[in-house]
PDB file of C-alpha atoms in Angstrom:
ATOM      1  CA  MET A 849       4.934 -23.381   3.965  1.00  0.00           C
ATOM      2  CA  ASP A 850       2.467 -22.922   1.103  1.00  0.00           C
ATOM      3  CA  ASP A 851       2.734 -20.339  -1.699  1.00  0.00           C
ATOM      4  CA  PHE A 852       0.004 -18.160  -0.190  1.00  0.00           C
ATOM      5  CA  VAL A 853       1.956 -17.700   3.036  1.00  0.00           C
ATOM      6  CA  LYS A 854       5.177 -16.954   1.122  1.00  0.00           C
ATOM      7  CA  GLU A 855       3.356 -14.354  -0.992  1.00  0.00           C
ATOM      8  CA  LYS A 856       1.886 -12.677   2.095  1.00  0.00           C
ATOM      9  CA  LEU A 857       5.213 -12.536   3.888  1.00  0.00           C
ATOM     10  CA  ALA A 858       6.777 -11.011   0.786  1.00  0.00           C
ATOM     11  CA  GLU A 859       3.900  -8.506   0.539  1.00  0.00           C
ATOM     12  CA  TRP A 860       4.464  -7.451   4.164  1.00  0.00           C
ATOM     13  CA  GLY A 861       8.251  -7.214   3.714  1.00  0.00           C
ATOM     14  CA  LEU A 862       8.909 -10.234   5.916  1.00  0.00           C
ATOM     15  CA  SER A 863      10.469 -12.668   3.449  1.00  0.00           C
ATOM     16  CA  SER A 864      13.524 -13.005   5.684  1.00  0.00           C
ATOM     17  CA  LEU A 865      11.330 -14.537   8.372  1.00  0.00           C
ATOM     18  CA  LYS A 866      10.174 -17.519   6.311  1.00  0.00           C
ATOM     19  CA  ASP A 867      12.517 -19.971   8.038  1.00  0.00           C
ATOM     20  CA  ILE A 868      11.656 -18.657  11.502  1.00  0.00           C
ATOM     21  CA  PHE A 869       7.963 -18.752  10.611  1.00  0.00           C
ATOM     22  CA  GLU A 870       8.180 -22.377   9.514  1.00  0.00           C
ATOM     23  CA  GLN A 871      10.147 -23.428  12.603  1.00  0.00           C
ATOM     24  CA  SER A 872       7.713 -21.684  14.967  1.00  0.00           C
ATOM     25  CA  ARG A 873       4.784 -23.285  13.164  1.00  0.00           C
ATOM     26  CA  LEU A 874       6.251 -26.738  13.734  1.00  0.00           C
ATOM     27  CA  ARG A 875       7.042 -25.924  17.362  1.00  0.00           C
ATOM     28  CA  ASN A 876       3.450 -24.879  17.960  1.00  0.00           C
ATOM     29  CA  ILE A 877       2.106 -28.022  16.338  1.00  0.00           C
ATOM     30  CA  ARG A 878       4.218 -30.101  18.751  1.00  0.00           C
ATOM     31  CA  ARG A 879       3.194 -27.998  21.744  1.00  0.00           C
ATOM     32  CA  ARG A 880      -0.486 -28.365  21.018  1.00  0.00           C
ATOM     33  CA  SER A 881      -0.082 -32.136  21.069  1.00  0.00           C
ATOM     34  CA  PHE A 882       0.740 -32.233  24.784  1.00  0.00           C
ATOM     35  CA  ILE A 883      -0.541 -28.986  26.332  1.00  0.00           C
ATOM     36  CA  THR A 884      -3.888 -29.255  28.103  1.00  0.00           C
ATOM     37  CA  PRO A 885      -5.727 -25.926  28.292  1.00  0.00           C
ATOM     38  CA  ARG A 886      -6.157 -24.781  31.894  1.00  0.00           C
ATOM     39  CA  LYS A 887      -9.689 -24.133  33.091  1.00  0.00           C
ATOM     40  CA  ASP A 888      -9.377 -20.564  34.243  1.00  0.00           C
ATOM     41  CA  ASP A 889     -11.247 -18.858  37.053  1.00  0.00           C
ATOM     42  CA  PRO A 890     -14.488 -17.342  35.745  1.00  0.00           C
ATOM     43  CA  THR A 891     -13.783 -14.275  37.896  1.00  0.00           C
ATOM     44  CA  PRO A 892     -11.327 -12.212  36.821  1.00  0.00           C
ATOM     45  CA  VAL A 893       1.600   0.788  29.362  1.00  0.00           C
ATOM     46  CA  GLN A 894       0.037   3.579  28.787  1.00  0.00           C
ATOM     47  CA  PRO A 895      -2.820   3.962  26.325  1.00  0.00           C
ATOM     48  CA  THR A 896      -2.110   3.565  22.637  1.00  0.00           C
ATOM     49  CA  PRO A 897      -0.075   6.658  21.655  1.00  0.00           C
ATOM     50  CA  THR A 898      -2.154   7.260  18.540  1.00  0.00           C
ATOM     51  CA  PRO A 899      -5.803   6.263  18.069  1.00  0.00           C
ATOM     52  CA  VAL A 900      -6.148   2.917  16.376  1.00  0.00           C
ATOM     53  CA  GLN A 901      -8.393   2.477  13.363  1.00  0.00           C
ATOM     54  CA  PRO A 902     -10.773  -0.323  14.434  1.00  0.00           C
ATOM     55  CA  PRO A 903     -10.733  -3.015  11.766  1.00  0.00           C
ATOM     56  CA  SER A 904     -13.782  -4.960  10.702  1.00  0.00           C
ATOM     57  CA  GLU A 905     -14.127  -8.697  11.125  1.00  0.00           C
ATOM     58  CA  ASN A 906     -14.581  -8.899   7.376  1.00  0.00           C
ATOM     59  CA  ASP A 907     -11.312  -7.081   6.608  1.00  0.00           C
ATOM     60  CA  LEU A 908      -9.400 -10.381   6.667  1.00  0.00           C
ATOM     61  CA  SER A 909     -10.009 -13.577   4.784  1.00  0.00           C
ATOM     62  CA  ASP A 910      -9.772 -16.831   6.727  1.00  0.00           C
ATOM     63  CA  ALA A 911      -6.459 -17.582   5.031  1.00  0.00           C
ATOM     64  CA  GLU A 912      -4.985 -14.174   5.900  1.00  0.00           C
ATOM     65  CA  SER A 913      -6.127 -14.531   9.506  1.00  0.00           C
ATOM     66  CA  THR A 914      -4.513 -17.966   9.749  1.00  0.00           C
ATOM     67  CA  VAL A 915      -1.210 -16.584   8.445  1.00  0.00           C
ATOM     68  CA  MET A 916      -1.191 -13.768  11.007  1.00  0.00           C
ATOM     69  CA  VAL A 917      -2.271 -15.918  13.948  1.00  0.00           C
ATOM     70  CA  THR A 918       0.358 -18.542  13.154  1.00  0.00           C
ATOM     71  CA  TRP A 919       3.083 -15.928  12.748  1.00  0.00           C
ATOM     72  CA  LEU A 920       2.134 -14.282  16.061  1.00  0.00           C
ATOM     73  CA  LYS A 921       2.456 -17.564  17.944  1.00  0.00           C
ATOM     74  CA  GLY A 922       6.142 -17.805  17.136  1.00  0.00           C
ATOM     75  CA  ASN A 923       7.245 -14.176  17.021  1.00  0.00           C
ATOM     76  CA  ARG A 924       7.460 -11.198  19.351  1.00  0.00           C
ATOM     77  CA  GLN A 925       9.491  -9.015  16.996  1.00  0.00           C
ATOM     78  CA  PRO A 926       9.414  -6.768  15.089  1.00  0.00           C
ATOM     79  CA  ALA A 927       7.145  -4.949  17.557  1.00  0.00           C
ATOM     80  CA  THR A 928       5.413  -2.890  14.876  1.00  0.00           C
ATOM     81  CA  GLN A 929       4.485  -6.058  12.991  1.00  0.00           C
ATOM     82  CA  VAL A 930       3.169  -7.714  16.148  1.00  0.00           C
ATOM     83  CA  ARG A 931       1.053  -4.658  16.902  1.00  0.00           C
ATOM     84  CA  ASP A 932      -0.269  -4.506  13.347  1.00  0.00           C
ATOM     85  CA  PHE A 933      -1.180  -8.204  13.197  1.00  0.00           C
ATOM     86  CA  MET A 934      -2.794  -8.048  16.640  1.00  0.00           C
ATOM     87  CA  LEU A 935      -4.875  -5.082  15.527  1.00  0.00           C
ATOM     88  CA  LYS A 936      -5.987  -6.777  12.334  1.00  0.00           C
ATOM     89  CA  THR A 937      -6.930  -9.998  14.134  1.00  0.00           C
ATOM     90  CA  ALA A 938      -8.645  -8.205  17.048  1.00  0.00           C
ATOM     91  CA  PRO A 939     -12.269  -8.476  15.803  1.00  0.00           C
ATOM     92  CA  ARG A 940     -12.093 -12.257  15.422  1.00  0.00           C
ATOM     93  CA  ARG A 941     -10.266 -12.667  18.725  1.00  0.00           C
ATOM     94  CA  LEU A 942     -12.741 -10.477  20.600  1.00  0.00           C
ATOM     95  CA  LYS A 943     -15.640 -12.346  19.048  1.00  0.00           C
ATOM     96  CA  LEU A 944     -14.197 -15.625  20.344  1.00  0.00           C
ATOM     97  CA  LEU A 945     -13.780 -14.174  23.820  1.00  0.00           C
ATOM     98  CA  GLN A 946     -17.238 -12.583  23.900  1.00  0.00           C
ATOM     99  CA  GLU A 947     -18.846 -15.847  22.835  1.00  0.00           C
ATOM    100  CA  CYS A 948     -17.516 -17.427  26.054  1.00  0.00           C
ATOM    101  CA  GLN A 949     -15.007 -19.661  24.363  1.00  0.00           C
ATOM    102  CA  GLU A 950     -12.593 -21.382  26.762  1.00  0.00           C
ATOM    103  CA  LEU A 951     -10.226 -18.589  27.796  1.00  0.00           C
ATOM    104  CA  GLY A 952      -7.164 -20.828  27.963  1.00  0.00           C
ATOM    105  CA  GLU A 953      -7.686 -22.013  24.389  1.00  0.00           C
ATOM    106  CA  VAL A 954      -8.055 -18.473  23.053  1.00  0.00           C
ATOM    107  CA  LEU A 955      -4.876 -17.377  24.835  1.00  0.00           C
ATOM    108  CA  MET A 956      -3.026 -20.343  23.354  1.00  0.00           C
ATOM    109  CA  GLU A 957      -4.066 -19.077  19.929  1.00  0.00           C
ATOM    110  CA  TYR A 958      -3.109 -15.477  20.801  1.00  0.00           C
ATOM    111  CA  PRO A 959      -0.230 -15.588  23.342  1.00  0.00           C
ATOM    112  CA  ARG A 960       0.869 -12.041  22.462  1.00  0.00           C
ATOM    113  CA  LEU A 961      -2.356 -10.654  23.940  1.00  0.00           C
ATOM    114  CA  LEU A 962      -0.970 -10.874  27.471  1.00  0.00           C
ATOM    115  CA  ASP A 963       2.802 -11.133  27.111  1.00  0.00           C
ATOM    116  CA  THR A 964       3.201  -8.070  24.888  1.00  0.00           C
ATOM    117  CA  PRO A 965       2.711  -4.638  26.511  1.00  0.00           C
ATOM    118  CA  GLY A 966      -0.161  -2.610  25.122  1.00  0.00           C
ATOM    119  CA  MET A 967      -2.095  -5.401  23.410  1.00  0.00           C
ATOM    120  CA  VAL A 968      -4.903  -5.581  25.988  1.00  0.00           C
ATOM    121  CA  GLU A 969      -5.222  -1.805  25.770  1.00  0.00           C
ATOM    122  CA  GLN A 970      -5.309  -1.939  21.976  1.00  0.00           C
ATOM    123  CA  ASP A 971      -8.082  -4.552  21.960  1.00  0.00           C
ATOM    124  CA  PHE A 972     -10.077  -2.463  24.442  1.00  0.00           C
ATOM    125  CA  GLU A 973      -9.741   0.522  22.126  1.00  0.00           C
ATOM    126  CA  VAL A 974     -11.152  -1.602  19.314  1.00  0.00           C
ATOM    127  CA  MET A 975     -14.146  -2.383  21.573  1.00  0.00           C
ATOM    128  CA  TYR A 976     -14.582   1.151  22.966  1.00  0.00           C
ATOM    129  CA  PRO A 977     -12.793   3.657  20.692  1.00  0.00           C
ATOM    130  CA  SER A 978     -13.937   6.729  22.634  1.00  0.00           C
ATOM    131  CA  LYS A 979     -13.115   5.405  26.107  1.00  0.00           C
ATOM    132  CA  ALA A 980      -9.516   4.246  25.840  1.00  0.00           C
ATOM    133  CA  THR A 981      -7.988   7.268  27.625  1.00  0.00           C
ATOM    134  CA  LYS A 982     -10.880   8.108  29.972  1.00  0.00           C
ATOM    135  CA  LEU A 983      -9.124   7.178  33.218  1.00  0.00           C
ATOM    136  CA  TYR A 984      -6.255   9.558  32.460  1.00  0.00           C
ATOM    137  CA  GLU A 985      -8.669  12.306  31.438  1.00  0.00           C
ATOM    138  CA  MET A 986     -10.932  11.923  34.489  1.00  0.00           C
ATOM    139  CA  TRP A 987      -8.354  11.407  37.228  1.00  0.00           C
ATOM    140  CA  GLY A 988      -6.226  14.191  38.692  1.00  0.00           C
ATOM    141  CA  SER A 989      -8.390  17.059  39.949  1.00  0.00           C
ATOM    142  CA  LYS A 990     -11.618  15.057  39.667  1.00  0.00           C
ATOM    143  CA  GLY A 991     -10.073  11.995  41.210  1.00  0.00           C
ATOM    144  CA  ARG A 992      -9.038  14.058  44.217  1.00  0.00           C
ATOM    145  CA  ARG A 993     -12.697  14.740  44.872  1.00  0.00           C
ATOM    146  CA  VAL A 994     -12.744  11.249  46.320  1.00  0.00           C
ATOM    147  CA  LEU A 995     -10.518  12.540  49.116  1.00  0.00           C
ATOM    148  CA  GLN A 996     -12.931  15.396  49.749  1.00  0.00           C
ATOM    149  CA  TRP A 997     -15.895  13.020  49.753  1.00  0.00           C
ATOM    150  CA  ALA A 998     -14.051  10.655  52.097  1.00  0.00           C
ATOM    151  CA  GLU A 999     -13.800  13.403  54.718  1.00  0.00           C
ATOM    152  CA  THR A1000     -17.609  13.603  54.776  1.00  0.00           C
ATOM    153  CA  GLN A1001     -17.949   9.864  55.476  1.00  0.00           C
ATOM    154  CA  GLY A1002     -16.513   9.795  58.969  1.00  0.00           C
ATOM    155  CA  SER A1003     -13.113   8.482  59.970  1.00  0.00           C
ATOM    156  CA  SER A1004     -13.640   4.707  60.116  1.00  0.00           C
ATOM    157  CA  TRP A1005     -11.662   4.169  56.913  1.00  0.00           C
ATOM    158  CA  LYS A1006      -8.614   5.866  58.465  1.00  0.00           C
ATOM    159  CA  LYS A1007      -8.035   2.938  60.824  1.00  0.00           C
ATOM    160  CA  TYR A1008      -7.128   0.820  57.794  1.00  0.00           C
ATOM    161  CA  ILE A1009      -4.880   3.205  55.886  1.00  0.00           C
ATOM    162  CA  THR A1010      -2.728   6.209  56.775  1.00  0.00           C
ATOM    163  CA  ILE A1011      -2.352   8.999  54.244  1.00  0.00           C
ATOM    164  CA  PRO A1012       0.320  11.654  54.942  1.00  0.00           C
ATOM    165  CA  ASP A1013      -0.907  15.227  55.337  1.00  0.00           C
ATOM    166  CA  GLU A1014       1.620  16.555  52.837  1.00  0.00           C
ATOM    167  CA  LEU A1015       1.299  14.964  49.409  1.00  0.00           C
ATOM    168  CA  THR A1016       2.507  15.861  45.955  1.00  0.00           C
ATOM    169  CA  GLU A1017      -0.163  15.911  43.257  1.00  0.00           C
ATOM    170  CA  ASP A1018       1.027  12.558  41.937  1.00  0.00           C
ATOM    171  CA  GLN A1019       0.940  11.039  45.406  1.00  0.00           C
ATOM    172  CA  ALA A1020      -2.559  12.405  46.014  1.00  0.00           C
ATOM    173  CA  ASP A1021      -3.729  10.860  42.744  1.00  0.00           C
ATOM    174  CA  LEU A1022      -2.238   7.536  43.777  1.00  0.00           C
ATOM    175  CA  ALA A1023      -3.593   7.713  47.333  1.00  0.00           C
ATOM    176  CA  VAL A1024      -7.145   7.887  46.004  1.00  0.00           C
ATOM    177  CA  PHE A1025      -6.852   4.456  44.395  1.00  0.00           C
ATOM    178  CA  HIS A1026      -5.656   2.923  47.651  1.00  0.00           C
ATOM    179  CA  ILE A1027      -8.434   4.560  49.659  1.00  0.00           C
ATOM    180  CA  LEU A1028     -11.268   3.302  47.453  1.00  0.00           C
ATOM    181  CA  PRO A1029     -11.458  -0.278  48.853  1.00  0.00           C
ATOM    182  CA  TYR A1030     -11.816   1.150  52.370  1.00  0.00           C
ATOM    183  CA  LEU A1031     -14.518   3.639  51.367  1.00  0.00           C
ATOM    184  CA  LEU A1032     -16.694   1.325  49.313  1.00  0.00           C
ATOM    185  CA  PRO A1033     -18.393  -1.783  50.704  1.00  0.00           C
ATOM    186  CA  PRO A1034     -16.694  -5.091  49.886  1.00  0.00           C
ATOM    187  CA  GLY A1035     -18.622  -7.834  48.139  1.00  0.00           C
ATOM    188  CA  PHE A1036     -19.971 -11.125  49.436  1.00  0.00           C
ATOM    189  CA  HIS A1037     -18.750 -14.643  48.913  1.00  0.00           C
ATOM    190  CA  GLN A1038     -21.260 -17.479  48.694  1.00  0.00           C
ATOM    191  CA  SER A1039     -20.132 -20.963  49.639  1.00  0.00           C
ATOM    192  CA  ALA A1040     -21.194 -24.151  47.893  1.00  0.00           C
ATOM    193  CA  GLN A1041     -23.672 -24.615  50.758  1.00  0.00           C
ATOM    194  CA  GLY A1042     -25.257 -21.245  50.033  1.00  0.00           C
ATOM    195  CA  LYS A1043     -23.845 -19.366  53.016  1.00  0.00           C
ATOM    196  CA  ARG A1044     -23.007 -15.716  52.289  1.00  0.00           C
ATOM    197  CA  THR A1045     -19.910 -14.240  53.890  1.00  0.00           C
ATOM    198  CA  LYS A1046     -18.780 -10.663  53.478  1.00  0.00           C
ATOM    199  CA  PHE A1047     -15.181 -10.019  52.488  1.00  0.00           C
ATOM    200  CA  SER A1048     -13.267  -7.737  54.834  1.00  0.00           C
ATOM    201  CA  LYS A1049     -12.073  -4.321  53.660  1.00  0.00           C
ATOM    202  CA  VAL A1050      -8.487  -5.532  53.916  1.00  0.00           C
ATOM    203  CA  GLU A1051      -9.328  -8.468  51.644  1.00  0.00           C
ATOM    204  CA  ALA A1052     -11.014  -6.086  49.196  1.00  0.00           C
ATOM    205  CA  ALA A1053      -7.904  -3.885  49.141  1.00  0.00           C
ATOM    206  CA  ARG A1054      -5.620  -6.877  48.443  1.00  0.00           C
ATOM    207  CA  ALA A1055      -7.932  -8.077  45.677  1.00  0.00           C
ATOM    208  CA  PHE A1056      -7.603  -4.653  44.031  1.00  0.00           C
ATOM    209  CA  ILE A1057      -3.917  -3.812  44.638  1.00  0.00           C
ATOM    210  CA  ASP A1058      -1.701  -6.295  46.436  1.00  0.00           C
ATOM    211  CA  ILE A1059       1.252  -4.495  48.042  1.00  0.00           C
ATOM    212  CA  GLN A1060       4.386  -6.559  48.584  1.00  0.00           C
ATOM    213  CA  PRO A1061       7.927  -5.665  49.732  1.00  0.00           C
ATOM    214  CA  VAL A1062      10.626  -4.426  47.393  1.00  0.00           C
ATOM    215  CA  GLY A1063      12.595  -7.370  46.033  1.00  0.00           C
ATOM    216  CA  THR A1064       9.690  -9.825  46.082  1.00  0.00           C
ATOM    217  CA  ASN A1065      10.635 -12.883  44.041  1.00  0.00           C
ATOM    218  CA  ILE A1066       8.046 -12.799  41.257  1.00  0.00           C
ATOM    219  CA  PRO A1067       8.381 -16.461  40.106  1.00  0.00           C
ATOM    220  CA  GLN A1068       7.974 -17.599  43.720  1.00  0.00           C
ATOM    221  CA  TYR A1069       5.056 -15.200  44.177  1.00  0.00           C
ATOM    222  CA  LEU A1070       3.376 -16.713  41.118  1.00  0.00           C
ATOM    223  CA  ARG A1071       3.856 -20.238  42.482  1.00  0.00           C
ATOM    224  CA  LEU A1072       2.303 -19.250  45.808  1.00  0.00           C
ATOM    225  CA  LEU A1073      -0.548 -17.550  43.964  1.00  0.00           C
ATOM    226  CA  GLU A1074      -1.207 -20.733  41.995  1.00  0.00           C
ATOM    227  CA  MET A1075      -1.285 -22.759  45.213  1.00  0.00           C
ATOM    228  CA  ASP A1076      -3.673 -20.271  46.833  1.00  0.00           C
ATOM    229  CA  LEU A1077      -6.052 -20.368  43.865  1.00  0.00           C
ATOM    230  CA  GLU A1078      -6.053 -24.172  43.814  1.00  0.00           C
ATOM    231  CA  ALA A1079      -6.535 -24.531  47.574  1.00  0.00           C
ATOM    232  CA  ASN A1080      -9.170 -21.795  47.921  1.00  0.00           C
ATOM    233  CA  GLN A1081     -11.128 -21.891  44.710  1.00  0.00           C
ATOM    234  CA  GLU A1082     -14.330 -20.753  46.428  1.00  0.00           C
ATOM    235  CA  LYS A1083     -12.802 -17.832  48.329  1.00  0.00           C
ATOM    236  CA  ALA A1084      -9.441 -16.972  46.810  1.00  0.00           C
ATOM    237  CA  ILE A1085      -8.746 -13.307  47.544  1.00  0.00           C
ATOM    238  CA  ARG A1086      -6.390 -12.468  44.683  1.00  0.00           C
ATOM    239  CA  LYS A1087      -8.428 -13.637  41.731  1.00  0.00           C
ATOM    240  CA  GLN A1088      -6.938 -12.386  38.509  1.00  0.00           C
ATOM    241  CA  PRO A1089      -6.629  -9.891  37.019  1.00  0.00           C
ATOM    242  CA  TYR A1090      -5.451  -7.516  39.726  1.00  0.00           C
ATOM    243  CA  VAL A1091      -2.559  -5.137  40.374  1.00  0.00           C
ATOM    244  CA  LEU A1092       0.638  -6.018  42.228  1.00  0.00           C
ATOM    245  CA  ALA A1093       2.807  -3.169  43.601  1.00  0.00           C
ATOM    246  CA  LEU A1094       6.243  -3.624  45.170  1.00  0.00           C
ATOM    247  CA  GLY A1095       7.386  -1.125  47.788  1.00  0.00           C
ATOM    248  CA  ASP A1096       5.638   1.868  49.334  1.00  0.00           C
ATOM    249  CA  MET A1097       2.059   2.284  48.134  1.00  0.00           C
ATOM    250  CA  LEU A1098       2.634   5.949  47.188  1.00  0.00           C
ATOM    251  CA  SER A1099       6.004   5.374  45.490  1.00  0.00           C
ATOM    252  CA  PRO A1100       6.255   1.745  44.358  1.00  0.00           C
ATOM    253  CA  THR A1101       9.437   0.556  42.693  1.00  0.00           C
ATOM    254  CA  GLN A1102       7.595  -1.833  40.360  1.00  0.00           C
ATOM    255  CA  VAL A1103       3.955  -2.327  39.384  1.00  0.00           C
ATOM    256  CA  PHE A1104       2.458  -5.318  37.572  1.00  0.00           C
ATOM    257  CA  LEU A1105      -0.794  -6.408  36.044  1.00  0.00           C
ATOM    258  CA  MET A1106      -1.382  -9.953  37.247  1.00  0.00           C
ATOM    259  CA  ALA A1107      -3.365 -11.884  34.653  1.00  0.00           C
ATOM    260  CA  GLU A1108      -3.547 -15.578  33.796  1.00  0.00           C
ATOM    261  CA  ARG A1109      -0.533 -16.493  35.936  1.00  0.00           C
ATOM    262  CA  LEU A1110       1.583 -13.813  34.275  1.00  0.00           C
ATOM    263  CA  ALA A1111       3.135 -10.690  35.808  1.00  0.00           C
ATOM    264  CA  ILE A1112       3.069  -7.918  33.193  1.00  0.00           C
ATOM    265  CA  GLU A1113       5.109  -4.917  34.320  1.00  0.00           C
ATOM    266  CA  HIS A1114       3.780  -1.390  33.784  1.00  0.00           C
ATOM    267  CA  ASP A1115       5.367   2.015  34.170  1.00  0.00           C
ATOM    268  CA  SER A1116       3.007   3.287  36.864  1.00  0.00           C
ATOM    269  CA  THR A1117       0.173   2.299  39.160  1.00  0.00           C
ATOM    270  CA  ILE A1118      -2.424   4.130  37.080  1.00  0.00           C
ATOM    271  CA  ALA A1119      -1.168   2.372  33.925  1.00  0.00           C
ATOM    272  CA  ALA A1120      -1.509  -1.033  35.625  1.00  0.00           C
ATOM    273  CA  ILE A1121      -4.995  -0.179  36.936  1.00  0.00           C
ATOM    274  CA  ASP A1122      -6.003   0.994  33.470  1.00  0.00           C
ATOM    275  CA  ALA A1123      -4.735  -2.233  31.890  1.00  0.00           C
ATOM    276  CA  CYS A1124      -6.433  -4.303  34.594  1.00  0.00           C
ATOM    277  CA  PHE A1125      -9.817  -2.686  34.015  1.00  0.00           C
ATOM    278  CA  LYS A1126      -9.505  -3.209  30.284  1.00  0.00           C
ATOM    279  CA  ALA A1127      -8.529  -6.843  30.780  1.00  0.00           C
ATOM    280  CA  PHE A1128     -11.918  -7.548  32.372  1.00  0.00           C
ATOM    281  CA  TYR A1129     -13.637  -6.457  29.162  1.00  0.00           C
ATOM    282  CA  VAL A1130     -11.181  -7.837  26.633  1.00  0.00           C
ATOM    283  CA  LEU A1131     -11.054 -11.254  28.331  1.00  0.00           C
ATOM    284  CA  ASN A1132     -14.791 -11.123  29.112  1.00  0.00           C
ATOM    285  CA  ILE A1133     -14.480 -11.975  32.805  1.00  0.00           C
ATOM    286  CA  GLU A1134     -16.282 -10.744  35.911  1.00  0.00           C
ATOM    287  CA  TYR A1135     -14.912  -8.355  38.507  1.00  0.00           C
ATOM    288  CA  PRO A1136     -13.567 -10.168  41.599  1.00  0.00           C
ATOM    289  CA  LEU A1137     -16.319 -10.253  44.223  1.00  0.00           C
ATOM    290  CA  ALA A1138     -14.133  -8.828  46.984  1.00  0.00           C
ATOM    291  CA  CYS A1139     -13.481  -5.517  45.200  1.00  0.00           C
ATOM    292  CA  LYS A1140     -16.278  -5.433  42.618  1.00  0.00           C
ATOM    293  CA  ASN A1141     -17.565  -2.088  43.916  1.00  0.00           C
ATOM    294  CA  VAL A1142     -14.180  -0.443  43.320  1.00  0.00           C
ATOM    295  CA  TRP A1143     -14.166  -1.580  39.694  1.00  0.00           C
ATOM    296  CA  ARG A1144     -17.826  -0.670  39.276  1.00  0.00           C
ATOM    297  CA  PHE A1145     -17.068   2.831  40.512  1.00  0.00           C
ATOM    298  CA  LEU A1146     -14.214   3.212  38.004  1.00  0.00           C
ATOM    299  CA  GLN A1147     -16.434   1.772  35.275  1.00  0.00           C
ATOM    300  CA  HIS A1148     -19.165   4.358  35.688  1.00  0.00           C
ATOM    301  CA  ALA A1149     -17.334   7.368  37.126  1.00  0.00           C
ATOM    302  CA  CYS A1150     -14.256   7.292  34.895  1.00  0.00           C
ATOM    303  CA  TYR A1151     -14.695   5.117  31.810  1.00  0.00           C
ATOM    304  CA  GLY A1152     -18.418   5.608  31.234  1.00  0.00           C
ATOM    305  CA  VAL A1153     -18.895   1.994  30.161  1.00  0.00           C
ATOM    306  CA  GLU A1154     -22.529   0.975  30.397  1.00  0.00           C
ATOM    307  CA  GLY A1155     -23.744  -2.137  32.165  1.00  0.00           C
ATOM    308  CA  GLY A1156     -24.751  -3.260  35.646  1.00  0.00           C
ATOM    309  CA  GLU A1157     -26.519  -0.006  36.519  1.00  0.00           C
ATOM    310  CA  ARG A1158     -29.136  -1.814  38.610  1.00  0.00           C
ATOM    311  CA  GLU A1159     -26.398  -3.441  40.699  1.00  0.00           C
ATOM    312  CA  ILE A1160     -24.661  -0.211  41.710  1.00  0.00           C
ATOM    313  CA  ASN A1161     -24.392   0.002  45.480  1.00  0.00           C
ATOM    314  CA  PRO A1162     -25.885   3.212  47.018  1.00  0.00           C
ATOM    315  CA  THR A1163     -22.482   4.204  48.444  1.00  0.00           C
ATOM    316  CA  VAL A1164     -20.901   3.724  45.043  1.00  0.00           C
ATOM    317  CA  ARG A1165     -23.655   5.790  43.445  1.00  0.00           C
ATOM    318  CA  SER A1166     -23.106   8.588  45.956  1.00  0.00           C
ATOM    319  CA  LEU A1167     -19.376   8.681  45.207  1.00  0.00           C
ATOM    320  CA  ILE A1168     -20.013   8.637  41.443  1.00  0.00           C
ATOM    321  CA  THR A1169     -22.278  11.683  41.865  1.00  0.00           C
ATOM    322  CA  ALA A1170     -19.623  13.510  43.923  1.00  0.00           C
ATOM    323  CA  MET A1171     -16.946  12.662  41.355  1.00  0.00           C
ATOM    324  CA  LYS A1172     -18.983  14.045  38.452  1.00  0.00           C
ATOM    325  CA  LYS A1173     -19.987  17.337  40.051  1.00  0.00           C
ATOM    326  CA  GLU A1174     -18.820  20.351  38.080  1.00  0.00           C
TER     327      GLU A1174
END
C-alpha cells in the first residue's frame, strides 16, 4: 500500500482498515486473473432518506477515485463509508455505464452497486435529483385512478386477475401495479428470422412482477432463471431487472429486485418496483419487451423522465392522461 493510500485512509478515519484494505486488494487482483466478464442481456429500499448532494466528476482526482474503488471492492462496512464512497464515485461510474461500457466489467469494478441496498437509488438521484421520490409522491390517490380508468375499458382484463371488492388503501395501491400488465398492450418479440410475435398478457405480467409461492428456494430459482435465459435468449420472459414477489400478490411475505443474477430484497413491492425502474436508467439498459408499456407508463405518468415520447402506445397515452387529471 503506497503512502498516498495510507494518508487518505488516515484522513477519512479508516487507519484501522489498512490491513483489510491490503488483503482485499490482493484478493481482487487474484480474482481478476481468472474471472471472465459475463456478456449480459442488453434488455434489462426506500428512497434516500435525505437528499444527496450530487458530486461532480471533477471532485475526485484519479488517485482518490482509485483508492475509493479499490476499498469498495473489498468492504461492505462501515455502511456510512460505503454510501459516501459510492456517492463520490457515482459520476465516473455513471459515465462508464452511459458510454455503453461492458456492464459486467463495470459491475466487477463496483460490486456494491447491486449488493448494497440503496445504491441504485442513490445513483439515480445523482442522475435525476428532482425525481427520486416521484413514485411515492404520485401513487396513492392518483394511482387508484388506474382502477377507475380500468372500469371504463371493459371487463376483458378481469379474466386474468381477480381483485377483491373490499381492499385496504395499501392493498388498492398494490393491486394497481398488478393490473397494469393486463390493461396495457404487451410488446412484440422479433425472431432472428424477422418474424414478430406478440407476448401474451400473462407473459407481460410475469416479466414485470413474477409471483412465486412462499418458501421458494431463491438459490434454486436463480439457477433455473440462468438456465431459462441461456436456453431462450431470443424470447426469455423474465429478462432482468424485474420484481419477484413471494406469496399472495396483495400481501407478499418477501419482495426482491432481480438484477444481474442477484436477488436484492426490499421492504415492500413499491420499493422493489421503484428500485427496478431506477436500475434501467442507472445500468443503461432497455425495458423488457414483454412489459415495456408498463414501464413506459410509470416513466411518464409517475417519474416524469423524458424520452421515447414518439413510441408511447395510444392506450398508454390515454392512461397517462387519466392519471394526471386534477
